[in-house]
Short mmCIF file of C-alpha atoms in Angstrom, two decimals:
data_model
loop_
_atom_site.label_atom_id
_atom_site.label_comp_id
_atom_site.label_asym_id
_atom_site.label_seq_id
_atom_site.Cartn_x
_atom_site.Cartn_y
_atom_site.Cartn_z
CA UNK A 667 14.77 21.19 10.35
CA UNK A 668 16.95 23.80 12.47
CA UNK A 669 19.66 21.08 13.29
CA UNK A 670 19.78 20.35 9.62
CA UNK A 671 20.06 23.65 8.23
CA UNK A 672 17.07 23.09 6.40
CA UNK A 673 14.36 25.58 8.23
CA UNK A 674 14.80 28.47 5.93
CA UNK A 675 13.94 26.44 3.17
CA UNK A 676 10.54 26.32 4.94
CA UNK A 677 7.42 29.79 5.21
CA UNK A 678 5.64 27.34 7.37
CA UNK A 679 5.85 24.74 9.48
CA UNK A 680 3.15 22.53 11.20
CA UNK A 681 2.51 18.96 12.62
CA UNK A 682 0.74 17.33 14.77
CA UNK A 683 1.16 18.62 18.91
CA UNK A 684 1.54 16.65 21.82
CA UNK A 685 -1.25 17.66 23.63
CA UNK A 686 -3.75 16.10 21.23
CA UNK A 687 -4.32 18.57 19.00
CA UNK A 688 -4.10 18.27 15.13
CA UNK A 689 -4.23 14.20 15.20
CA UNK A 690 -4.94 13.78 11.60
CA UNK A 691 -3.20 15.00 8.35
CA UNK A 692 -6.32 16.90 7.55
CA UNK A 693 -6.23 18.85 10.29
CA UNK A 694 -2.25 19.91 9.85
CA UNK A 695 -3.05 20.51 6.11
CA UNK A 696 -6.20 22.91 7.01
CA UNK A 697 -3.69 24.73 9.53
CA UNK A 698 -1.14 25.30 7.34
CA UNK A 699 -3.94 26.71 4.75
CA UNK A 700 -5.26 28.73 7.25
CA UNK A 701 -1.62 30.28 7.80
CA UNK A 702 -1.76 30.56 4.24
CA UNK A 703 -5.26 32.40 4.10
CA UNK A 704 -3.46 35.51 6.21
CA UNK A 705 -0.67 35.82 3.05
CA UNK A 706 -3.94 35.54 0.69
CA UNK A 707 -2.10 32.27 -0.28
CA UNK A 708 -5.14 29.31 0.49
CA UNK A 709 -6.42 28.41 -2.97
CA UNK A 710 -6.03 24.07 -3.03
CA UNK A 711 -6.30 23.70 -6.68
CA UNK A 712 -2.69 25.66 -6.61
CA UNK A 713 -1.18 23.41 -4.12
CA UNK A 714 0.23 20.14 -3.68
CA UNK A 715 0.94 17.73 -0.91
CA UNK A 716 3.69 15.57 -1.58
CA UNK A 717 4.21 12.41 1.27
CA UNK A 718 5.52 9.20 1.34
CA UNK A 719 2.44 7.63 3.55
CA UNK A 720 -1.74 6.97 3.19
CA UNK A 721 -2.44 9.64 5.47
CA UNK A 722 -0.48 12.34 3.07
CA UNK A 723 -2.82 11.15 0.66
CA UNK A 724 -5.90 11.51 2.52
CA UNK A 725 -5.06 14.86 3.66
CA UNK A 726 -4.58 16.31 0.43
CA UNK A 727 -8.26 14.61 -0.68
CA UNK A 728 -9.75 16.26 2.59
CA UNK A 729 -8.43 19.59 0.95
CA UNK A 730 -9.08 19.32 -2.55
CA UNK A 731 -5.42 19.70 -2.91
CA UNK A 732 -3.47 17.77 -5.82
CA UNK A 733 -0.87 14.76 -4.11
CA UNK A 734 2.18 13.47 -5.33
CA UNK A 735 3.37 10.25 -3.32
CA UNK A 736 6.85 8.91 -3.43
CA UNK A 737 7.56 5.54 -3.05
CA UNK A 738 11.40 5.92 -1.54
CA UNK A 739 9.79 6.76 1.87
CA UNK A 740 8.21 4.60 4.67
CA UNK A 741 5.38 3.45 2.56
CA UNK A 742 4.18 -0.25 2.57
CA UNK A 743 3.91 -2.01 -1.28
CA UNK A 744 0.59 -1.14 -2.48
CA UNK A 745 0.38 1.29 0.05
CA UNK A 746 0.14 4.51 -1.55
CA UNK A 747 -1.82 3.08 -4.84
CA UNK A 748 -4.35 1.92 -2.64
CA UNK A 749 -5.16 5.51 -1.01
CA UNK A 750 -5.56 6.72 -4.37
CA UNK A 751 -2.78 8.93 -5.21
CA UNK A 752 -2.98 11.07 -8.23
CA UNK A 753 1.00 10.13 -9.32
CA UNK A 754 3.60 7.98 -7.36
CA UNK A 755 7.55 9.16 -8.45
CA UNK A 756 10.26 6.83 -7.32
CA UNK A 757 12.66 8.94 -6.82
CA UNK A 758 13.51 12.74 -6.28
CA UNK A 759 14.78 13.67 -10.00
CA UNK A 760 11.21 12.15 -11.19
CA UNK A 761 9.61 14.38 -8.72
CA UNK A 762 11.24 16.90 -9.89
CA UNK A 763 10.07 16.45 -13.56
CA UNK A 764 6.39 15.91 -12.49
CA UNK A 765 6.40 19.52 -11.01
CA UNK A 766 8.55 21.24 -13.31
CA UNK A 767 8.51 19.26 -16.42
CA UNK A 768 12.15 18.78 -18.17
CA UNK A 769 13.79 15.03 -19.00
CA UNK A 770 16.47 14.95 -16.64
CA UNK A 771 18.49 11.93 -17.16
CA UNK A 772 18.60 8.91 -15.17
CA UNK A 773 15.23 9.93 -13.33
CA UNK A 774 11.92 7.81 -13.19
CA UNK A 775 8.29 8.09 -12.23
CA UNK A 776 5.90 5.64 -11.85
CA UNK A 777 1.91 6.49 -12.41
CA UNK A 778 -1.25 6.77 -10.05
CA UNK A 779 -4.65 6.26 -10.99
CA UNK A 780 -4.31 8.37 -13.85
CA UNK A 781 -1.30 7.62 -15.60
CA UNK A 782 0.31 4.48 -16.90
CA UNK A 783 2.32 2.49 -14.04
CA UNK A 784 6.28 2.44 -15.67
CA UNK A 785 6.34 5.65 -17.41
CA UNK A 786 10.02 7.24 -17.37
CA UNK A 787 10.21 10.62 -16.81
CA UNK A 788 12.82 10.99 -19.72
CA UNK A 789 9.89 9.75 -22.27
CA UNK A 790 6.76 11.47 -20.14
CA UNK A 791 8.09 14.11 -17.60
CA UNK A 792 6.76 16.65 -19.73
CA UNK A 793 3.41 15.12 -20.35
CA UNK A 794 3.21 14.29 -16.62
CA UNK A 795 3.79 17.66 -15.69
CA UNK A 796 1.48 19.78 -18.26
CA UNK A 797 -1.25 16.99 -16.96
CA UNK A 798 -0.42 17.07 -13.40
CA UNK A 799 -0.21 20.98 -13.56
CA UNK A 800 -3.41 21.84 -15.94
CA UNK A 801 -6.22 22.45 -13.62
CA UNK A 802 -8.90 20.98 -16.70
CA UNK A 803 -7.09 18.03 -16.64
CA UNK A 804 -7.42 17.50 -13.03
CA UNK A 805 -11.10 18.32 -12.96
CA UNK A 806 -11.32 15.40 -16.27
CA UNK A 807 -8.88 13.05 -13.85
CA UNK A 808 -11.73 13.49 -10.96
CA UNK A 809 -14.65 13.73 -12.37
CA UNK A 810 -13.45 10.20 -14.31
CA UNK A 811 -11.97 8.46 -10.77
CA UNK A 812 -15.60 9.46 -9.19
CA UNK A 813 -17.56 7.79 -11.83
CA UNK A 814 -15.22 5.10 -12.08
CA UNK A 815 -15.48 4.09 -8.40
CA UNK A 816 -19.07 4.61 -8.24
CA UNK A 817 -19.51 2.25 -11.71
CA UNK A 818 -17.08 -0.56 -9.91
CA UNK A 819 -19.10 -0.15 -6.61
CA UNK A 820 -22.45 -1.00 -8.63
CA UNK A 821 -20.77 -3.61 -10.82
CA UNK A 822 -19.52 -5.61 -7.62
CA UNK A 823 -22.37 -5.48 -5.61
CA UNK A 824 -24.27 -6.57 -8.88
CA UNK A 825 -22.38 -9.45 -9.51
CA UNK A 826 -22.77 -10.53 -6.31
CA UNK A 827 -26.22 -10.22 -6.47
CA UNK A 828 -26.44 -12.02 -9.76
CA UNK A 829 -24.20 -14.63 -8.85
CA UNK A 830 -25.98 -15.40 -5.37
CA UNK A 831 -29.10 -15.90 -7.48
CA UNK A 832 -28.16 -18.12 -9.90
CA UNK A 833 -26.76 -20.34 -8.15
CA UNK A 834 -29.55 -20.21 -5.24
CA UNK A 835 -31.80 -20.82 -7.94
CA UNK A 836 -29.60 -23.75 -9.59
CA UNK A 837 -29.60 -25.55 -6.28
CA UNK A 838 -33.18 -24.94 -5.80
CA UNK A 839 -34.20 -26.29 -9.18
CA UNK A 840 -32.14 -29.75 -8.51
CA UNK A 841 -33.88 -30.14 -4.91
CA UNK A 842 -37.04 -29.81 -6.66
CA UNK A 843 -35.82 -32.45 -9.42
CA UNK A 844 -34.83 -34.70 -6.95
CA UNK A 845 -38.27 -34.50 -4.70
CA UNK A 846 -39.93 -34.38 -7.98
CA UNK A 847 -42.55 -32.02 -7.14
CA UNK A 848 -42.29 -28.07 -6.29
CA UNK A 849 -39.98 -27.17 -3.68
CA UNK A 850 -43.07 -25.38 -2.45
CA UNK A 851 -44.92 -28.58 -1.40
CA UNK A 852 -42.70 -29.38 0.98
CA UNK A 853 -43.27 -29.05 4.76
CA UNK A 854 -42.69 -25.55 5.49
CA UNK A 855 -39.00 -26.74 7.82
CA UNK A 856 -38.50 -28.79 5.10
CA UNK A 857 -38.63 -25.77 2.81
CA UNK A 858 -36.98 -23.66 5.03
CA UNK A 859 -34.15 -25.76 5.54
CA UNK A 860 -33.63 -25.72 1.80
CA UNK A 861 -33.57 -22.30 1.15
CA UNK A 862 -30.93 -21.53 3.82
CA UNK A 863 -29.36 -24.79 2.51
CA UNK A 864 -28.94 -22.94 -0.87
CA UNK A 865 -28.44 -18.98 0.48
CA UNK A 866 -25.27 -20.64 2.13
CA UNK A 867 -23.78 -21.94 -1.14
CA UNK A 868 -24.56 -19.20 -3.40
CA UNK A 869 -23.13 -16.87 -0.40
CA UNK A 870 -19.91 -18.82 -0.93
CA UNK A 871 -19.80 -19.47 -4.82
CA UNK A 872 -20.42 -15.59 -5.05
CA UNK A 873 -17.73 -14.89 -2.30
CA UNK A 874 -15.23 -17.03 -4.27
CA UNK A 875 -16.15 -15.48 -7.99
CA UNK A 876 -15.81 -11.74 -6.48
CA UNK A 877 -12.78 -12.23 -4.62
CA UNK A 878 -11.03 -13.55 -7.74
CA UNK A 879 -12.33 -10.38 -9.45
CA UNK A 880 -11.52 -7.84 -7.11
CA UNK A 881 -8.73 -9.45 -4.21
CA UNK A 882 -6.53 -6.72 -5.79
CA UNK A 883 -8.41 -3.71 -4.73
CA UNK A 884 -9.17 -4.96 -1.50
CA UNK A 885 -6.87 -4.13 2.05
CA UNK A 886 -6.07 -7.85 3.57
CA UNK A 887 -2.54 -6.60 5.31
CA UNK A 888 -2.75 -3.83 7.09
CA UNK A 889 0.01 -0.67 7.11
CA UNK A 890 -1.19 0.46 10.22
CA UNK A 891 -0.12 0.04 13.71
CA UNK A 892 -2.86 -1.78 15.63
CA UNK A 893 -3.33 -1.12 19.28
CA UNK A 894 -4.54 -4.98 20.15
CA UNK A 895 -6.64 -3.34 23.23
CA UNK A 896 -8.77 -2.35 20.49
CA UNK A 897 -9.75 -5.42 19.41
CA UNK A 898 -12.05 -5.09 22.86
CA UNK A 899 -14.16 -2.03 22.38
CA UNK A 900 -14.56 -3.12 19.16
CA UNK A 901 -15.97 -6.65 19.72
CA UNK A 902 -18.33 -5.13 22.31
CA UNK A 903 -19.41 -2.53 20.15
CA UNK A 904 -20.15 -5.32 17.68
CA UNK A 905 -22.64 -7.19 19.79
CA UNK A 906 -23.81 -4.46 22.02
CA UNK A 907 -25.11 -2.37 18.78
CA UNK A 908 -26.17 -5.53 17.13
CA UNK A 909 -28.55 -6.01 20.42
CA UNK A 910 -29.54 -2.53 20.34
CA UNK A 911 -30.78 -2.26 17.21
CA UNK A 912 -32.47 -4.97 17.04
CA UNK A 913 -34.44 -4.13 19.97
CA UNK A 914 -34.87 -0.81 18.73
CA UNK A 915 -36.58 -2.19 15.40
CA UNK A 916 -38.39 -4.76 17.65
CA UNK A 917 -39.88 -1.96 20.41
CA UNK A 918 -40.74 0.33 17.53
CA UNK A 919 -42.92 -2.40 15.36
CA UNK A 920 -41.18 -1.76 12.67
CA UNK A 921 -41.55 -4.95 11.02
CA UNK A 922 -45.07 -4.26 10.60
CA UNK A 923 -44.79 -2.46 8.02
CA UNK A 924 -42.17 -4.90 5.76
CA UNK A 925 -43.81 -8.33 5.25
CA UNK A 926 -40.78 -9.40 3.53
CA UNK A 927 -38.78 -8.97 6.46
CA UNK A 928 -41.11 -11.17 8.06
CA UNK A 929 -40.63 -13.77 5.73
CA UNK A 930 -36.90 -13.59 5.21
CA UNK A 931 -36.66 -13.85 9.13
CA UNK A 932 -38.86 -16.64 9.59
CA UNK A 933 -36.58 -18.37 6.81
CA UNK A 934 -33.45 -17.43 8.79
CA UNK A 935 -34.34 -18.56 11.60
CA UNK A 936 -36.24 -22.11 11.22
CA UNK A 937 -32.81 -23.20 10.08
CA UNK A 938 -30.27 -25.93 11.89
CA UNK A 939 -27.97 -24.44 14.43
CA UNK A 940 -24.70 -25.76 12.95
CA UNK A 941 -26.04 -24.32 9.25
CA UNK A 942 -27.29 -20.94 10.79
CA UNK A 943 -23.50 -20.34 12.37
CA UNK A 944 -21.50 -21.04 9.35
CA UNK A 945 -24.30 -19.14 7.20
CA UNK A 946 -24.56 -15.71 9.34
CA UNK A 947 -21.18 -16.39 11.69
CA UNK A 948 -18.66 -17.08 8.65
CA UNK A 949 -20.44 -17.23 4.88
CA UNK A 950 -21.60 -14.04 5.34
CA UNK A 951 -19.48 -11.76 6.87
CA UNK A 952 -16.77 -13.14 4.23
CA UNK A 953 -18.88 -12.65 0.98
CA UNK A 954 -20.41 -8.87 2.42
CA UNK A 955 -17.28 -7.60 3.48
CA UNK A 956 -15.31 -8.45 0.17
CA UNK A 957 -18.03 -6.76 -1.79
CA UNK A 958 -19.67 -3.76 0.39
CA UNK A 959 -16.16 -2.83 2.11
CA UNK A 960 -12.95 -4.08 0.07
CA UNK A 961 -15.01 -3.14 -3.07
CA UNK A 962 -17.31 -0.33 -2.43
CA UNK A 963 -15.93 1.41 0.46
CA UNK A 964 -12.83 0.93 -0.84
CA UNK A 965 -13.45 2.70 -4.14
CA UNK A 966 -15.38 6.01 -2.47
CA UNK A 967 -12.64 5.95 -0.06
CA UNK A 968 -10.86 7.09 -3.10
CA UNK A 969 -12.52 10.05 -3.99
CA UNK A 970 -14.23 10.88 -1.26
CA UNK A 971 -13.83 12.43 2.16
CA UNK A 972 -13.86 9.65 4.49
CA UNK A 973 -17.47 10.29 5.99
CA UNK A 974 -19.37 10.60 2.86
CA UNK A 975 -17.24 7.57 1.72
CA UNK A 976 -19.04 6.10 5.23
CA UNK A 977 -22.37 7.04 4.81
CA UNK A 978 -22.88 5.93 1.38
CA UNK A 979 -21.41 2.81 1.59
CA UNK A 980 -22.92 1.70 5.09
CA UNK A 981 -26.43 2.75 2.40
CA UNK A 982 -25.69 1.21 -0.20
CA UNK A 983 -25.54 -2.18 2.07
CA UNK A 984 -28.54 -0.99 3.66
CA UNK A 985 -30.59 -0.74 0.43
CA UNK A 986 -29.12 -3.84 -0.82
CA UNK A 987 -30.99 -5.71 1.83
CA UNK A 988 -34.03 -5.33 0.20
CA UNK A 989 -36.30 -4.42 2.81
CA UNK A 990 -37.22 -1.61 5.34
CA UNK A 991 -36.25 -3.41 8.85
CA UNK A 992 -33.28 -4.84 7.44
CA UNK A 993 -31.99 -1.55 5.34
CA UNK A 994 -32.28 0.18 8.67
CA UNK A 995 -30.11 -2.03 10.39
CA UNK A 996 -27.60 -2.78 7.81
CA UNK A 997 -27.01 0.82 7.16
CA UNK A 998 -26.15 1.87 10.67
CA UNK A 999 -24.05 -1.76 11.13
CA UNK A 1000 -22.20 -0.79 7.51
CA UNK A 1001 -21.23 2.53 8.50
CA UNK A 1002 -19.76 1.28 11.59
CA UNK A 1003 -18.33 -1.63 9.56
CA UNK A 1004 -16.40 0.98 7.11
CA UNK A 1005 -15.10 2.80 10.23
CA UNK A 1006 -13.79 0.01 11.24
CA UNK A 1007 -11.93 -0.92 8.05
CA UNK A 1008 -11.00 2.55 8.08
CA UNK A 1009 -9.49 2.45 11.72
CA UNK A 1010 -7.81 -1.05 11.27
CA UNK A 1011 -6.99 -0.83 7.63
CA UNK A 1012 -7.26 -4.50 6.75
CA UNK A 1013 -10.49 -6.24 5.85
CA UNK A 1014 -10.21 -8.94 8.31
CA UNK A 1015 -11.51 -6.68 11.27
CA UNK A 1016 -14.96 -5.48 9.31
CA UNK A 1017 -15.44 -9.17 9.04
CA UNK A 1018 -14.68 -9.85 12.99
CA UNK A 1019 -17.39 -7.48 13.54
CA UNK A 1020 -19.87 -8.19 11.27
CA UNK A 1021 -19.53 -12.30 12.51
CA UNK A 1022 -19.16 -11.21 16.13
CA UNK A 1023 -22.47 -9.20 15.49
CA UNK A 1024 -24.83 -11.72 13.18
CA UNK A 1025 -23.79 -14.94 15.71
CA UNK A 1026 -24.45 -12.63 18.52
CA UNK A 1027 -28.26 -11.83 17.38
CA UNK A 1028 -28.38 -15.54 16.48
CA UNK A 1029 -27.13 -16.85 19.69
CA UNK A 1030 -28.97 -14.66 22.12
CA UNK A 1031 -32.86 -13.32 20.32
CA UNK A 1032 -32.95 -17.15 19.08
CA UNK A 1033 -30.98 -19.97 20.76
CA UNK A 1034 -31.54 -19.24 24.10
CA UNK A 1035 -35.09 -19.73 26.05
CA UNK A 1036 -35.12 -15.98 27.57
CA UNK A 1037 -33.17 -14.00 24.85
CA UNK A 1038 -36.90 -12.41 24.30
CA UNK A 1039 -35.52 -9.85 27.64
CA UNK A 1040 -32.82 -8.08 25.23
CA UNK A 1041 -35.46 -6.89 23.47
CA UNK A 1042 -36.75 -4.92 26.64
CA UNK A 1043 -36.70 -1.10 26.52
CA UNK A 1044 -34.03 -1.22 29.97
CA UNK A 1045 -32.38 -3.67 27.90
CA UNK A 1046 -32.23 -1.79 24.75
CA UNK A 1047 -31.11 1.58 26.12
CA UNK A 1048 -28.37 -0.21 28.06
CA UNK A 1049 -26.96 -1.91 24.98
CA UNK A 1050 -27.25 1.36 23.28
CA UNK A 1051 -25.00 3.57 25.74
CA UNK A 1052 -22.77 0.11 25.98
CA UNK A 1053 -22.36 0.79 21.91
CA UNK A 1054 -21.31 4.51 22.35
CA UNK A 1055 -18.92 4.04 24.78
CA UNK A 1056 -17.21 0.96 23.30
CA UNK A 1057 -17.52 3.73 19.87
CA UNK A 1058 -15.94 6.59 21.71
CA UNK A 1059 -13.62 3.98 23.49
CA UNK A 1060 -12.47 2.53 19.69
CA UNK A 1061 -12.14 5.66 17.92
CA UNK A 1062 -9.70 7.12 21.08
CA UNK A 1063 -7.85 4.07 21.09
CA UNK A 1064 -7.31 4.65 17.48
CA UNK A 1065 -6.66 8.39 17.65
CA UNK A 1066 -3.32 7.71 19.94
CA UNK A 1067 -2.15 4.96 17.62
CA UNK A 1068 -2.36 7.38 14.60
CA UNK A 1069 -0.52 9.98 16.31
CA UNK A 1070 2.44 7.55 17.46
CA UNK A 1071 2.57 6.30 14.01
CA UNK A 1072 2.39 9.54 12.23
CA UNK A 1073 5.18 10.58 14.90
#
């Protein structure tokens, strides 16, 4: 700023330092409000960040601040629409007529969430700026994105649910047919084999129907920087909590109390090898993570602060799972699977992890003869403390790249 002339243009100025300190854009917008608090200056709803990058984005959300992305910056395509900006302007002059309204000629803007995508700002400036700058209209604008996500989050998950069924129950139907009796006479491996036969179809057919819905909302390229060391911590945290857990669940008798469970594992796992890997290594991982992360973590990502956004969805996958053993274990292994969607910003690592983590169980509690001595309490605390290190491990990884790429 001082070698172009520009730092007088500027009350305050603050980044990120190279000692560590003030990694994420949250943390260099709460600074600069807290310079702002001396002057009496700190009120969000009067503010706006305006950035060319995600992390702009997310900073002003983390604030309650209004954000204003332009897309001549550094920003990937789809980018900035995808961490929910409020209005994306092309270039300065339709900047300039979002904040101050007017219909300068030659300039354009192109919507957010909340306007239409194409708008010019010599036909909308001033409706762009009375809506941008009309605090009702921004409490409408989020109170509308919040119930929107939440309504797409329930409609996907849903479907999915709807969709696995039917066809599960299709397939089911025509076994029965063909046996011509119930599929309920059969031998109970027999049976078994059947209903994982037709879990791993309607897995697929509802992974195929909801990615043709929803591939558009959902992160496949990422517009991070990815440390590939990562990729280590992270694959160990996937098995090690996997392990953990499990023996956690296991020491404390928790399936005692969920008969279902009991059922639903005995199904799982009175199943053929080469059908249990593609089912819980690959079928999985693919339909789960298109719905429960692109879809639902995706959305509250949106409009919420990126640990609520966590928490809730890593619950809602929990719940989903129908049962007490398993809602436990798929809400700690979904918030850890949003964090890592978060960190790595595509969708392909949340569905390393969540194969690396459901072949790992398979593999080792059922496959081999003494996998019954993971589920020892020396076992399980070692796994544990193996998880929070490769965790602390990830997430510092993940800290430096941010700051070189935000640098």
């Amino acid at each position: 700023l001082v070698h172009f002339g520009i730092r007088e243009y500027f009350d305050i100025v603050v980044g990120s330092e190279l000692d560590g300190r003030r990694v994420h854009k949250e943390e260099v917008v709460a600074e600069v409000l807290s310079q702002l608090a001396a002057r009496g200056e700190s009120d969000p709803d009067k503010m706006v960040m305006i950035g060319d990058r995600s992390f702009d984005v997310e900073g002003a959300k983390a604030i309650g601040a209004h954000c204003i992305a332009v897309s001549y910056g550094y920003a990937q395509p789809g980018e900035l629409e995808n961490a929910g900006a409020e209005i994306i302007v092309r270039d300065v002059e339709g900047l300039r007529s979002v904040l101050l309204g007017g219909t300068q000629a030659g300039s354009s803007t192109q919507a957010g969430r909340d306007t239409q995508a194409g708008n010019s700002a010599a036909t909308g400036s001033n409706t762009l700026s009375e809506r941008y700058r009309g605090s009702a209209a921004k409490t409408k604008t989020k109170s509308g994105q919040f119930w929107s996500a939440v309504g797409t989050s329930a409609l996907a998950m849903f479907a999915y649910y709807v969709i696995s069924l039917l066809i599960s129950s299709v397939i089911l139907t025509a076994v029965s047919v063909v046996y011509a009796i119930g599929l309920q006479e059969l031998e109970g491996s027999s049976y078994n084999f059947w209903l994982n036969v037709a879990s791993a179809l309607s897995t697929f057919g509802a992974f195929i129907i909801c990615y043709g819905i929803w591939h558009k909302k959902i992160q496949f390229h990422s517009t991070k920087e990815i440390d590939k060391l990562s990729i280590v911590p992270m694959v160990i945290l996937a098995a090690a909590i996997a392990i953990g857990m499990n023996g956690v669940l296991t020491l404390t008798e928790l399936y005692r109390f969920s008969p279902t469970f009991q059922r639903v594992s005995e199904m799982q796992f009175d199943t053929p090898v080469w059908l249990g890997i593609i089912s819980y290594g690959i079928l999985a991982p693919l339909g789960e993570e298109i719905v429960f992360r692109g879809v639902v973590y995706g959305q509250l990502r949106k409009v919420l602060k990126v640990p609520y956004a966590v928490v809730l969805s890593g619950l809602a996958f929990g719940l989903f799972h129908g049962n007490l053993v398993q809602a436990v274990y798929a809400t700690v292994i979904g918030c850890l699977l949003a964090l890592v969607y978060e960190w790595y910003g595509t969708i392909a690592a949340p569905m390393l992890f969540h194969s690396v983590s459901n072949l790992f169980v398979y593999v080792m509690l059922e496959l081999l003869p003494f996998g019954g001595v993971f589920l020892s309490v020396p076992s399980c605390v070692l796994f544990l403390v193996l998880s929070a290190g490769s965790l602390f491990l990830l997430w510092m990884l993940q800290g430096k790249t941010a700051l070189r790429q935000k640098g």
